[in-house]
Short mmCIF file of C-alpha atoms and ligand atoms in Angstrom, two decimals:
data_model
loop_
_atom_site.label_atom_id
_atom_site.label_comp_id
_atom_site.label_asym_id
_atom_site.label_seq_id
_atom_site.Cartn_x
_atom_site.Cartn_y
_atom_site.Cartn_z
CA MET A 1 178.33 130.75 36.63
CA LYS A 2 178.17 127.26 38.18
CA LYS A 3 174.82 126.12 39.38
CA TYR A 4 174.75 125.20 43.04
CA ASP A 5 171.95 123.66 45.07
CA TYR A 6 172.45 126.34 47.73
CA LEU A 7 174.00 129.79 47.95
CA VAL A 8 174.70 130.67 51.49
CA VAL A 9 175.17 134.51 52.06
CA GLY A 10 177.20 134.98 55.22
CA ALA A 11 179.92 132.54 56.69
CA GLY A 12 178.82 133.07 60.25
CA LEU A 13 177.57 130.32 62.60
CA PHE A 14 174.15 130.04 60.94
CA GLY A 15 175.35 129.87 57.35
CA ALA A 16 178.22 127.48 58.25
CA THR A 17 175.73 125.15 60.16
CA PHE A 18 173.41 125.14 57.24
CA ALA A 19 176.22 124.59 54.73
CA TYR A 20 177.60 121.74 56.78
CA GLU A 21 174.34 120.01 56.98
CA ALA A 22 173.48 120.40 53.36
CA ALA A 23 176.89 119.01 52.15
CA LYS A 24 176.30 116.13 54.51
CA ARG A 25 173.29 115.47 52.42
CA GLY A 26 175.22 115.54 49.17
CA LYS A 27 174.33 119.22 48.22
CA HIS A 28 176.72 121.55 46.50
CA VAL A 29 176.92 124.78 48.42
CA LYS A 30 178.50 128.08 47.66
CA VAL A 31 179.25 130.37 50.62
CA ILE A 32 180.03 134.08 50.14
CA GLU A 33 181.14 136.33 52.75
CA LYS A 34 181.72 140.05 52.45
CA ARG A 35 184.36 140.19 55.33
CA PRO A 36 187.89 139.03 54.57
CA HIS A 37 187.53 135.93 56.87
CA ILE A 38 184.94 133.30 57.71
CA ALA A 39 183.10 132.79 61.05
CA GLY A 40 181.09 136.14 61.31
CA ASN A 41 181.05 137.49 64.87
CA ILE A 42 182.50 134.45 66.42
CA TYR A 43 185.75 134.91 64.50
CA THR A 44 188.89 134.61 66.66
CA LYS A 45 192.52 135.08 65.59
CA GLU A 46 195.69 133.88 67.30
CA VAL A 47 198.18 136.57 68.20
CA ASP A 48 201.36 135.48 70.30
CA GLY A 49 199.54 132.20 71.40
CA ILE A 50 196.49 134.26 72.63
CA GLN A 51 193.05 133.72 70.91
CA VAL A 52 191.73 137.17 70.29
CA HIS A 53 187.93 137.44 70.17
CA GLN A 54 187.87 140.09 67.35
CA TYR A 55 184.21 140.86 67.79
CA GLY A 56 183.83 140.88 71.50
CA ALA A 57 183.79 138.26 74.32
CA HIS A 58 182.13 134.92 73.14
CA ILE A 59 181.37 132.29 75.81
CA PHE A 60 179.48 129.29 74.61
CA HIS A 61 176.72 128.16 77.02
CA THR A 62 173.64 126.12 76.67
CA SER A 63 171.18 123.81 78.45
CA ASN A 64 170.43 121.92 75.31
CA GLN A 65 172.51 118.67 75.43
CA LYS A 66 171.99 118.07 71.75
CA ILE A 67 173.48 121.41 70.80
CA TRP A 68 176.40 120.98 73.24
CA ASP A 69 177.10 117.59 71.78
CA TYR A 70 176.74 119.06 68.21
CA VAL A 71 179.31 121.96 68.75
CA ASN A 72 181.67 119.52 70.54
CA GLN A 73 182.05 117.68 67.12
CA PHE A 74 183.93 120.62 65.84
CA ALA A 75 186.20 121.67 68.84
CA ASP A 76 187.11 120.63 72.34
CA PHE A 77 185.93 123.04 75.06
CA ASN A 78 187.69 124.17 78.15
CA ARG A 79 185.97 124.52 81.59
CA TYR A 80 185.89 128.37 81.40
CA THR A 81 183.05 129.88 83.58
CA ASN A 82 182.16 133.44 82.78
CA SER A 83 182.39 135.66 85.94
CA PRO A 84 182.47 139.27 84.89
CA VAL A 85 183.38 141.93 87.52
CA ALA A 86 181.84 145.36 87.44
CA ASN A 87 183.78 148.53 88.02
CA TYR A 88 181.62 151.36 89.05
CA LYS A 89 183.77 154.40 89.53
CA GLY A 90 186.48 152.26 91.18
CA GLU A 91 184.21 150.20 93.25
CA MET A 92 184.48 146.48 92.21
CA TYR A 93 181.38 144.12 92.36
CA ASN A 94 180.99 140.63 91.34
CA LEU A 95 178.39 139.66 88.76
CA PRO A 96 175.79 138.43 88.12
CA PHE A 97 173.89 139.63 91.17
CA ASN A 98 174.58 137.16 93.75
CA MET A 99 175.61 136.90 97.50
CA ASN A 100 179.03 138.34 96.73
CA THR A 101 177.48 141.38 94.94
CA PHE A 102 175.01 141.93 97.89
CA ASN A 103 177.89 141.68 100.40
CA GLU A 104 179.96 144.09 98.49
CA MET A 105 177.00 146.53 98.13
CA TRP A 106 175.42 146.36 101.55
CA GLY A 107 177.63 144.35 103.87
CA VAL A 108 175.02 141.69 104.21
CA ARG A 109 176.28 138.12 104.90
CA THR A 110 173.34 135.67 104.74
CA PRO A 111 170.53 134.95 102.14
CA ALA A 112 167.94 136.13 104.66
CA GLU A 113 169.75 139.52 105.22
CA ALA A 114 170.13 139.89 101.52
CA LEU A 115 166.46 139.16 100.78
CA ALA A 116 165.31 141.49 103.42
CA LYS A 117 167.51 144.29 101.88
CA ILE A 118 166.23 143.46 98.42
CA ASP A 119 162.65 143.44 99.60
CA GLU A 120 163.04 146.82 101.24
CA GLN A 121 164.38 148.18 98.04
CA ARG A 122 161.63 146.73 95.84
CA GLN A 123 159.06 148.40 97.83
CA GLU A 124 158.80 151.45 95.47
CA MET A 125 157.58 149.13 92.90
CA ALA A 126 155.07 147.17 95.20
CA GLY A 127 151.87 146.31 93.37
CA LYS A 128 153.03 147.92 90.16
CA LYS A 129 153.56 145.82 86.92
CA PRO A 130 156.89 146.79 85.41
CA GLN A 131 156.50 148.62 82.14
CA ASN A 132 160.03 149.20 81.14
CA LEU A 133 163.60 148.12 81.83
CA GLU A 134 164.12 150.51 84.71
CA GLU A 135 160.97 149.30 86.47
CA GLN A 136 161.70 145.69 85.69
CA ALA A 137 165.27 146.22 87.21
CA ILE A 138 164.03 147.81 90.29
CA SER A 139 161.35 145.20 90.91
CA LEU A 140 163.86 142.50 90.44
CA ILE A 141 166.75 143.75 92.53
CA GLY A 142 166.12 147.27 93.98
CA ARG A 143 167.37 150.77 93.33
CA ASP A 144 170.95 150.58 94.74
CA ILE A 145 171.95 147.80 92.23
CA TYR A 146 169.98 149.47 89.43
CA GLU A 147 171.82 152.83 89.90
CA LYS A 148 175.19 151.39 90.20
CA LEU A 149 175.32 148.31 88.11
CA ILE A 150 172.49 148.63 85.50
CA LYS A 151 171.49 152.06 84.57
CA GLY A 152 174.76 153.57 83.24
CA TYR A 153 175.72 150.26 81.38
CA THR A 154 172.44 149.77 79.94
CA GLU A 155 171.91 153.25 78.65
CA LYS A 156 175.39 153.38 77.15
CA GLN A 157 174.77 149.93 75.55
CA TRP A 158 171.39 150.73 73.97
CA GLY A 159 171.80 154.46 73.54
CA GLN A 160 168.41 154.97 75.03
CA LYS A 161 166.82 155.83 78.52
CA ALA A 162 166.21 152.65 80.57
CA THR A 163 162.60 153.91 80.86
CA GLU A 164 162.24 153.59 77.10
CA LEU A 165 163.84 150.03 76.87
CA PRO A 166 161.99 146.63 76.96
CA ALA A 167 162.19 144.86 80.11
CA PHE A 168 163.10 141.56 78.59
CA ILE A 169 166.85 142.70 78.06
CA ILE A 170 167.43 142.54 81.78
CA ARG A 171 165.71 139.26 82.29
CA ARG A 172 168.80 137.59 80.70
CA LEU A 173 170.69 138.24 83.94
CA PRO A 174 170.45 135.80 86.85
CA VAL A 175 169.83 136.90 90.46
CA ARG A 176 171.03 134.35 93.10
CA LEU A 177 171.10 134.12 96.83
CA THR A 178 174.31 131.95 96.77
CA TYR A 179 177.98 132.92 96.63
CA ASP A 180 178.19 132.02 92.97
CA ASN A 181 179.68 134.25 90.24
CA ASN A 182 178.77 132.05 87.40
CA TYR A 183 177.22 134.52 84.87
CA PHE A 184 175.10 131.83 83.30
CA ASN A 185 172.55 129.27 84.62
CA ASP A 186 173.16 126.79 81.75
CA SER A 187 174.18 123.29 82.30
CA TYR A 188 177.13 123.48 79.74
CA GLN A 189 179.58 126.24 79.28
CA GLY A 190 183.15 126.77 77.89
CA ILE A 191 185.37 128.16 75.23
CA PRO A 192 186.69 126.22 72.43
CA MET A 193 190.48 125.52 73.01
CA GLY A 194 192.20 127.06 70.03
CA GLY A 195 189.36 129.47 69.35
CA TYR A 196 186.02 129.56 67.51
CA THR A 197 187.29 130.08 63.82
CA GLN A 198 188.23 126.29 63.77
CA ILE A 199 184.61 125.47 64.36
CA VAL A 200 183.51 127.22 61.19
CA GLU A 201 186.51 125.94 59.25
CA ARG A 202 185.57 122.45 60.01
CA MET A 203 181.89 123.07 59.15
CA LEU A 204 182.97 124.37 55.70
CA GLU A 205 185.78 121.89 54.92
CA SER A 206 183.72 119.58 52.78
CA ASP A 207 184.72 119.24 49.05
CA LEU A 208 180.97 120.08 48.24
CA ILE A 209 181.36 123.56 49.69
CA ASP A 210 183.00 126.46 47.96
CA VAL A 211 183.84 129.47 50.12
CA ALA A 212 184.50 132.99 48.83
CA VAL A 213 185.43 135.69 51.21
CA ASN A 214 185.69 139.46 50.34
CA THR A 215 182.55 138.84 48.43
CA ASP A 216 179.43 141.02 48.88
CA PHE A 217 176.10 139.71 47.71
CA TYR A 218 175.00 143.21 46.55
CA ASP A 219 177.85 143.49 44.11
CA HIS A 220 176.21 141.03 41.79
CA ARG A 221 172.88 140.37 43.21
CA ASP A 222 171.07 139.01 40.40
CA ASP A 223 173.82 136.75 39.32
CA TYR A 224 174.06 135.32 42.88
CA LEU A 225 170.35 134.71 43.04
CA ALA A 226 170.45 132.89 39.64
CA SER A 227 173.53 130.89 40.78
CA ALA A 228 171.73 128.36 42.97
CA ASP A 229 168.36 126.68 43.39
CA LYS A 230 167.98 128.30 46.82
CA VAL A 231 169.59 131.01 48.88
CA VAL A 232 170.17 131.14 52.60
CA PHE A 233 170.58 134.64 53.54
CA THR A 234 172.14 135.63 56.92
CA GLY A 235 172.57 139.36 56.45
CA PRO A 236 170.04 141.92 57.66
CA ILE A 237 166.50 141.26 56.20
CA ASP A 238 165.53 144.89 55.73
CA GLN A 239 168.58 145.48 53.57
CA PHE A 240 167.77 142.41 51.34
CA PHE A 241 164.46 144.28 50.59
CA ASP A 242 166.22 147.51 50.04
CA TYR A 243 164.68 148.99 53.21
CA ARG A 244 161.47 149.05 51.33
CA LEU A 245 159.26 149.01 54.50
CA GLY A 246 161.59 151.24 56.44
CA GLU A 247 164.82 150.55 58.52
CA LEU A 248 164.98 148.14 61.35
CA GLN A 249 166.96 149.50 64.30
CA TYR A 250 170.31 148.00 65.17
CA ARG A 251 173.06 148.79 67.68
CA SER A 252 176.65 148.96 66.57
CA LEU A 253 179.90 148.55 68.31
CA ARG A 254 183.52 149.81 68.02
CA PHE A 255 186.41 147.59 69.24
CA GLU A 256 189.70 149.14 70.36
CA THR A 257 192.39 146.47 70.80
CA GLU A 258 195.72 147.09 72.38
CA GLU A 259 198.77 144.99 73.34
CA LYS A 260 200.13 145.72 76.82
CA PRO A 261 203.62 144.70 77.90
CA VAL A 262 202.44 142.98 81.14
CA GLY A 263 201.50 139.45 81.74
CA ASN A 264 198.24 140.12 83.51
CA TYR A 265 196.50 143.48 82.91
CA GLN A 266 193.14 143.26 84.76
CA GLY A 267 193.00 139.96 86.57
CA ASN A 268 189.82 138.75 84.88
CA ALA A 269 188.56 138.11 81.27
CA VAL A 270 185.65 140.62 81.42
CA ILE A 271 185.31 143.76 83.48
CA ASN A 272 182.32 145.81 82.88
CA TYR A 273 182.38 149.52 83.41
CA THR A 274 178.88 150.30 84.70
CA ASP A 275 179.02 154.14 85.18
CA ALA A 276 177.50 156.40 82.58
CA GLU A 277 180.59 158.47 82.00
CA THR A 278 183.25 155.86 80.83
CA PRO A 279 182.53 155.68 77.17
CA TYR A 280 183.10 151.82 76.82
CA THR A 281 180.93 149.02 78.45
CA ARG A 282 183.60 146.23 78.81
CA VAL A 283 187.22 145.65 78.71
CA ILE A 284 188.14 142.10 77.80
CA GLU A 285 191.58 140.50 78.51
CA HIS A 286 191.61 137.67 75.94
CA LYS A 287 194.24 135.22 77.61
CA HIS A 288 192.07 134.65 80.57
CA PHE A 289 189.48 132.78 78.46
CA GLU A 290 192.22 130.07 78.15
CA PHE A 291 193.59 130.55 81.70
CA GLY A 292 196.51 132.73 80.79
CA LYS A 293 197.76 130.68 77.87
CA GLY A 294 200.09 132.47 75.55
CA ASP A 295 203.02 134.89 75.87
CA LYS A 296 203.76 135.38 79.49
CA GLY A 297 205.18 138.90 79.13
CA LYS A 298 202.34 140.43 77.27
CA THR A 299 198.59 140.50 77.07
CA ILE A 300 195.86 141.73 74.71
CA VAL A 301 192.91 143.87 75.77
CA THR A 302 189.93 145.15 73.86
CA ARG A 303 187.66 148.02 74.89
CA GLU A 304 184.17 147.64 73.63
CA TYR A 305 182.39 151.03 72.77
CA PRO A 306 178.63 150.98 71.95
CA ALA A 307 177.74 153.10 68.93
CA ASP A 308 174.65 154.20 66.93
CA TRP A 309 174.07 152.32 63.76
CA HIS A 310 173.72 153.96 60.46
CA ARG A 311 173.61 152.31 56.99
CA GLY A 312 176.98 150.79 56.24
CA ASP A 313 177.90 150.11 59.89
CA GLU A 314 178.09 146.62 61.28
CA PRO A 315 174.72 145.78 62.71
CA TYR A 316 175.75 143.79 65.93
CA TYR A 317 172.59 143.87 67.82
CA PRO A 318 168.87 143.76 66.76
CA VAL A 319 166.90 146.14 68.97
CA ASN A 320 163.90 143.93 69.64
CA ASN A 321 161.33 146.50 70.84
CA GLN A 322 157.77 146.17 69.93
CA GLU A 323 158.01 148.73 67.06
CA ASN A 324 160.88 146.94 65.45
CA ASN A 325 159.43 143.53 66.04
CA GLN A 326 156.20 144.69 64.22
CA LEU A 327 158.25 146.00 61.26
CA TYR A 328 160.26 142.65 61.15
CA ALA A 329 156.93 140.80 60.92
CA LYS A 330 156.06 142.88 57.79
CA TYR A 331 159.31 141.92 56.28
CA GLN A 332 158.58 138.32 57.09
CA GLU A 333 155.35 138.75 55.00
CA LEU A 334 157.50 140.09 52.15
CA ALA A 335 159.80 137.12 52.52
CA LYS A 336 156.98 134.65 51.95
CA GLU A 337 156.91 136.10 48.33
CA GLN A 338 160.54 134.78 47.87
CA PRO A 339 160.09 131.00 48.50
CA ASN A 340 163.58 130.27 47.21
CA VAL A 341 165.28 132.61 49.92
CA ILE A 342 165.54 131.41 53.48
CA PHE A 343 166.38 134.09 56.03
CA GLY A 344 168.39 132.92 58.96
CA GLY A 345 170.47 134.05 62.01
CA ARG A 346 170.74 137.12 64.13
CA LEU A 347 170.22 139.45 61.25
CA GLY A 348 168.11 137.37 58.86
CA GLN A 349 165.66 136.55 61.70
CA TYR A 350 166.21 139.84 63.47
CA ARG A 351 166.52 138.16 66.95
CA TYR A 352 168.95 138.69 69.81
CA TYR A 353 170.25 135.07 69.46
CA ASN A 354 173.10 133.41 71.35
CA MET A 355 175.37 131.09 69.60
CA ASP A 356 173.42 127.94 70.85
CA GLN A 357 170.21 129.51 69.61
CA VAL A 358 171.65 130.10 66.27
CA ILE A 359 172.68 126.47 65.83
CA ALA A 360 169.35 125.44 67.01
CA ALA A 361 167.72 127.78 64.54
CA ALA A 362 169.92 126.46 61.68
CA LEU A 363 169.13 122.89 62.50
CA LYS A 364 165.42 123.67 62.56
CA THR A 365 165.73 125.21 59.15
CA VAL A 366 167.84 122.11 57.96
CA ALA A 367 165.00 119.77 59.24
CA LYS A 368 162.34 121.77 57.49
CA GLU A 369 164.33 122.01 54.23
CA PHE A 370 165.29 118.32 54.09
CA ASP A 371 161.82 117.09 55.53
CA GLU A 372 163.00 115.19 58.54
P1 FAD B 401 176.90 136.66 61.97
O1 FAD B 401 177.91 136.03 62.77
O2 FAD B 401 176.62 138.14 62.03
O3 FAD B 401 177.07 136.19 60.54
C1 FAD B 401 176.57 136.90 59.34
C2 FAD B 401 177.58 136.97 58.32
O4 FAD B 401 176.92 137.57 57.00
C3 FAD B 401 178.59 138.04 58.61
O5 FAD B 401 179.89 137.33 58.55
C4 FAD B 401 178.49 139.12 57.62
O6 FAD B 401 179.64 139.68 57.30
C5 FAD B 401 177.85 138.39 56.42
N1 FAD B 401 177.15 139.17 55.56
C6 FAD B 401 176.12 140.08 55.84
N2 FAD B 401 175.78 140.70 54.71
C7 FAD B 401 176.46 140.21 53.69
C8 FAD B 401 176.47 140.47 52.25
N3 FAD B 401 175.73 141.37 51.70
N4 FAD B 401 177.25 139.61 51.54
C9 FAD B 401 178.03 138.83 52.12
N5 FAD B 401 178.15 138.42 53.47
C10 FAD B 401 177.29 139.18 54.17
N6 FAD B 401 176.67 134.58 71.89
C11 FAD B 401 176.82 133.59 72.81
O7 FAD B 401 176.29 132.50 72.73
N7 FAD B 401 177.76 133.86 73.87
C12 FAD B 401 178.32 135.13 74.00
O8 FAD B 401 179.13 135.29 74.91
C13 FAD B 401 178.13 136.10 72.94
N8 FAD B 401 178.73 137.24 73.02
C14 FAD B 401 178.47 138.28 72.07
C15 FAD B 401 179.23 139.52 72.12
C16 FAD B 401 179.05 140.42 71.13
C17 FAD B 401 179.73 141.73 71.15
C18 FAD B 401 178.11 140.14 70.04
C19 FAD B 401 177.83 141.25 69.02
C20 FAD B 401 177.44 138.97 69.99
C21 FAD B 401 177.63 137.93 71.04
N9 FAD B 401 177.03 136.75 70.84
C22 FAD B 401 177.17 135.76 71.84
C23 FAD B 401 176.01 136.33 69.75
C24 FAD B 401 176.76 135.66 68.72
O9 FAD B 401 177.82 136.38 68.12
C25 FAD B 401 175.75 135.38 67.61
O10 FAD B 401 174.62 134.60 68.02
C26 FAD B 401 176.29 134.68 66.30
O11 FAD B 401 177.49 135.04 65.93
C27 FAD B 401 175.29 134.85 65.23
O12 FAD B 401 175.73 134.16 63.94
P2 FAD B 401 174.96 134.51 62.62
O13 FAD B 401 175.46 133.60 61.63
O14 FAD B 401 173.53 134.69 62.78
O15 FAD B 401 175.44 136.02 62.27
N1 UDP B 402 173.67 144.64 82.02
C1 UDP B 402 173.86 145.59 82.94
N2 UDP B 402 174.98 145.70 83.66
C2 UDP B 402 175.99 144.82 83.37
C3 UDP B 402 175.88 143.81 82.34
C4 UDP B 402 174.58 143.71 81.82
O1 UDP B 402 173.00 146.41 83.15
O2 UDP B 402 177.02 144.92 84.10
C5 UDP B 402 172.41 144.65 81.14
C6 UDP B 402 172.53 145.42 79.88
O3 UDP B 402 171.21 146.12 79.75
C7 UDP B 402 172.80 144.41 78.87
C8 UDP B 402 171.90 143.23 79.35
O4 UDP B 402 171.99 143.37 80.91
O5 UDP B 402 172.41 144.87 77.60
C9 UDP B 402 172.26 141.88 78.98
O6 UDP B 402 173.71 141.76 79.28
P1 UDP B 402 174.55 140.57 78.62
O7 UDP B 402 175.88 140.56 79.26
O8 UDP B 402 173.85 139.39 78.34
O9 UDP B 402 174.76 141.30 77.11
P2 UDP B 402 175.48 140.82 75.81
O10 UDP B 402 176.69 139.91 76.23
O11 UDP B 402 174.52 140.13 75.01
O12 UDP B 402 175.97 142.19 75.16
#
């Protein structure tokens, strides 16, 4: 087997960023990927002129100008602003929680009226420190919004009672007293025109990088470990150690994609179903990420069903509660005994990273590795 400087396991955003930077420094890199395509969960595929986000809606957003400039080397971004709408038993609410939502929920029209209503609703948590997601949500925004827009969605998404979930999950969502449906507070946001896959293609196009898809590290583990001076591993860290200390918890997903013979099916890229009974959490209509580009007579929609994770399933989300984080810390200790293996990305570092954070983490690894 050829000797490489680096073997990168996983052709997702972390692995590709590392490979790109290593090749820029003259290193020979082999990238192996078990799926039949590169790009990991940001993979998009063109169907009838529509970029289909195969693994769920991906919107790039960041406040880090360096990361924004970095990713713009590989694609031109459009001005898409994520503004999901919630459907609660047929009632439609704007997200994130803002003056439009408060008007739809309570009929209030001014920030003062909204604040008074929220304050009244928060009273049940007065003087108490939130101990879990339910308490955090009620103290942030009150019971009405919690019951209609948070509880059902969250319990479906995580397969656990909101009273058993960590509060931090909900702190991702902004609350605003302005009529502003932008889901993110970040300075920069958009969708790469022509899809995400091109970003990873460009990262991996160097002659110094060899890529093999349909290639699972565990099929020839020892040979792969011997094939390079160092390994960058972006799969689940507990699997690498054969679950020796126990399984970390993950959440999985099932995607159901369907073509519809209409030009515009739901009028928005993302609609969240926030009741407990509808089995899916979101329906995405891909063409709206690029303002309706593509076939005028048809559209492609994907329903996202949350699912329990068992070995062999795709681990889409780490479940970063205290217990799992403690177990991950023990795996990190084990990892120290393998100085030639670098663990990175959402699964290697067991962190609920967004894309910008994955790039930042990969660049940090690069800086450490190449002593900058
Ligand atoms: P991955 O993309 O998971 O890449 C790891 C790769 O390793 C995979 O391709 C996997 O097949 C491969 N691999 C694993 N084991 C092996 C093995 N044994 N052998 C070979 N290959 C292996 N982020 C945002 O910024 N904005 C969003 O809107 C957003 N939406 C999201 C929606 C969903 C439904 C999900 C699940 C995530 C979303 N994210 C979003 C997060 C984003 O997908 C991740 O931050 C990013 O893709 C992680 O990159 P990664 O390289 O760490 O992991
Ligand atoms: N959430 C919710 N209702 C919604 C959207 C989100 O309660 O309509 C909660 C839910 O707990 C979710 C978390 O907020 O897990 C973070 O949402 P985000 O949209 O950031 O999730 P992601 O895109 O990472 O799945």
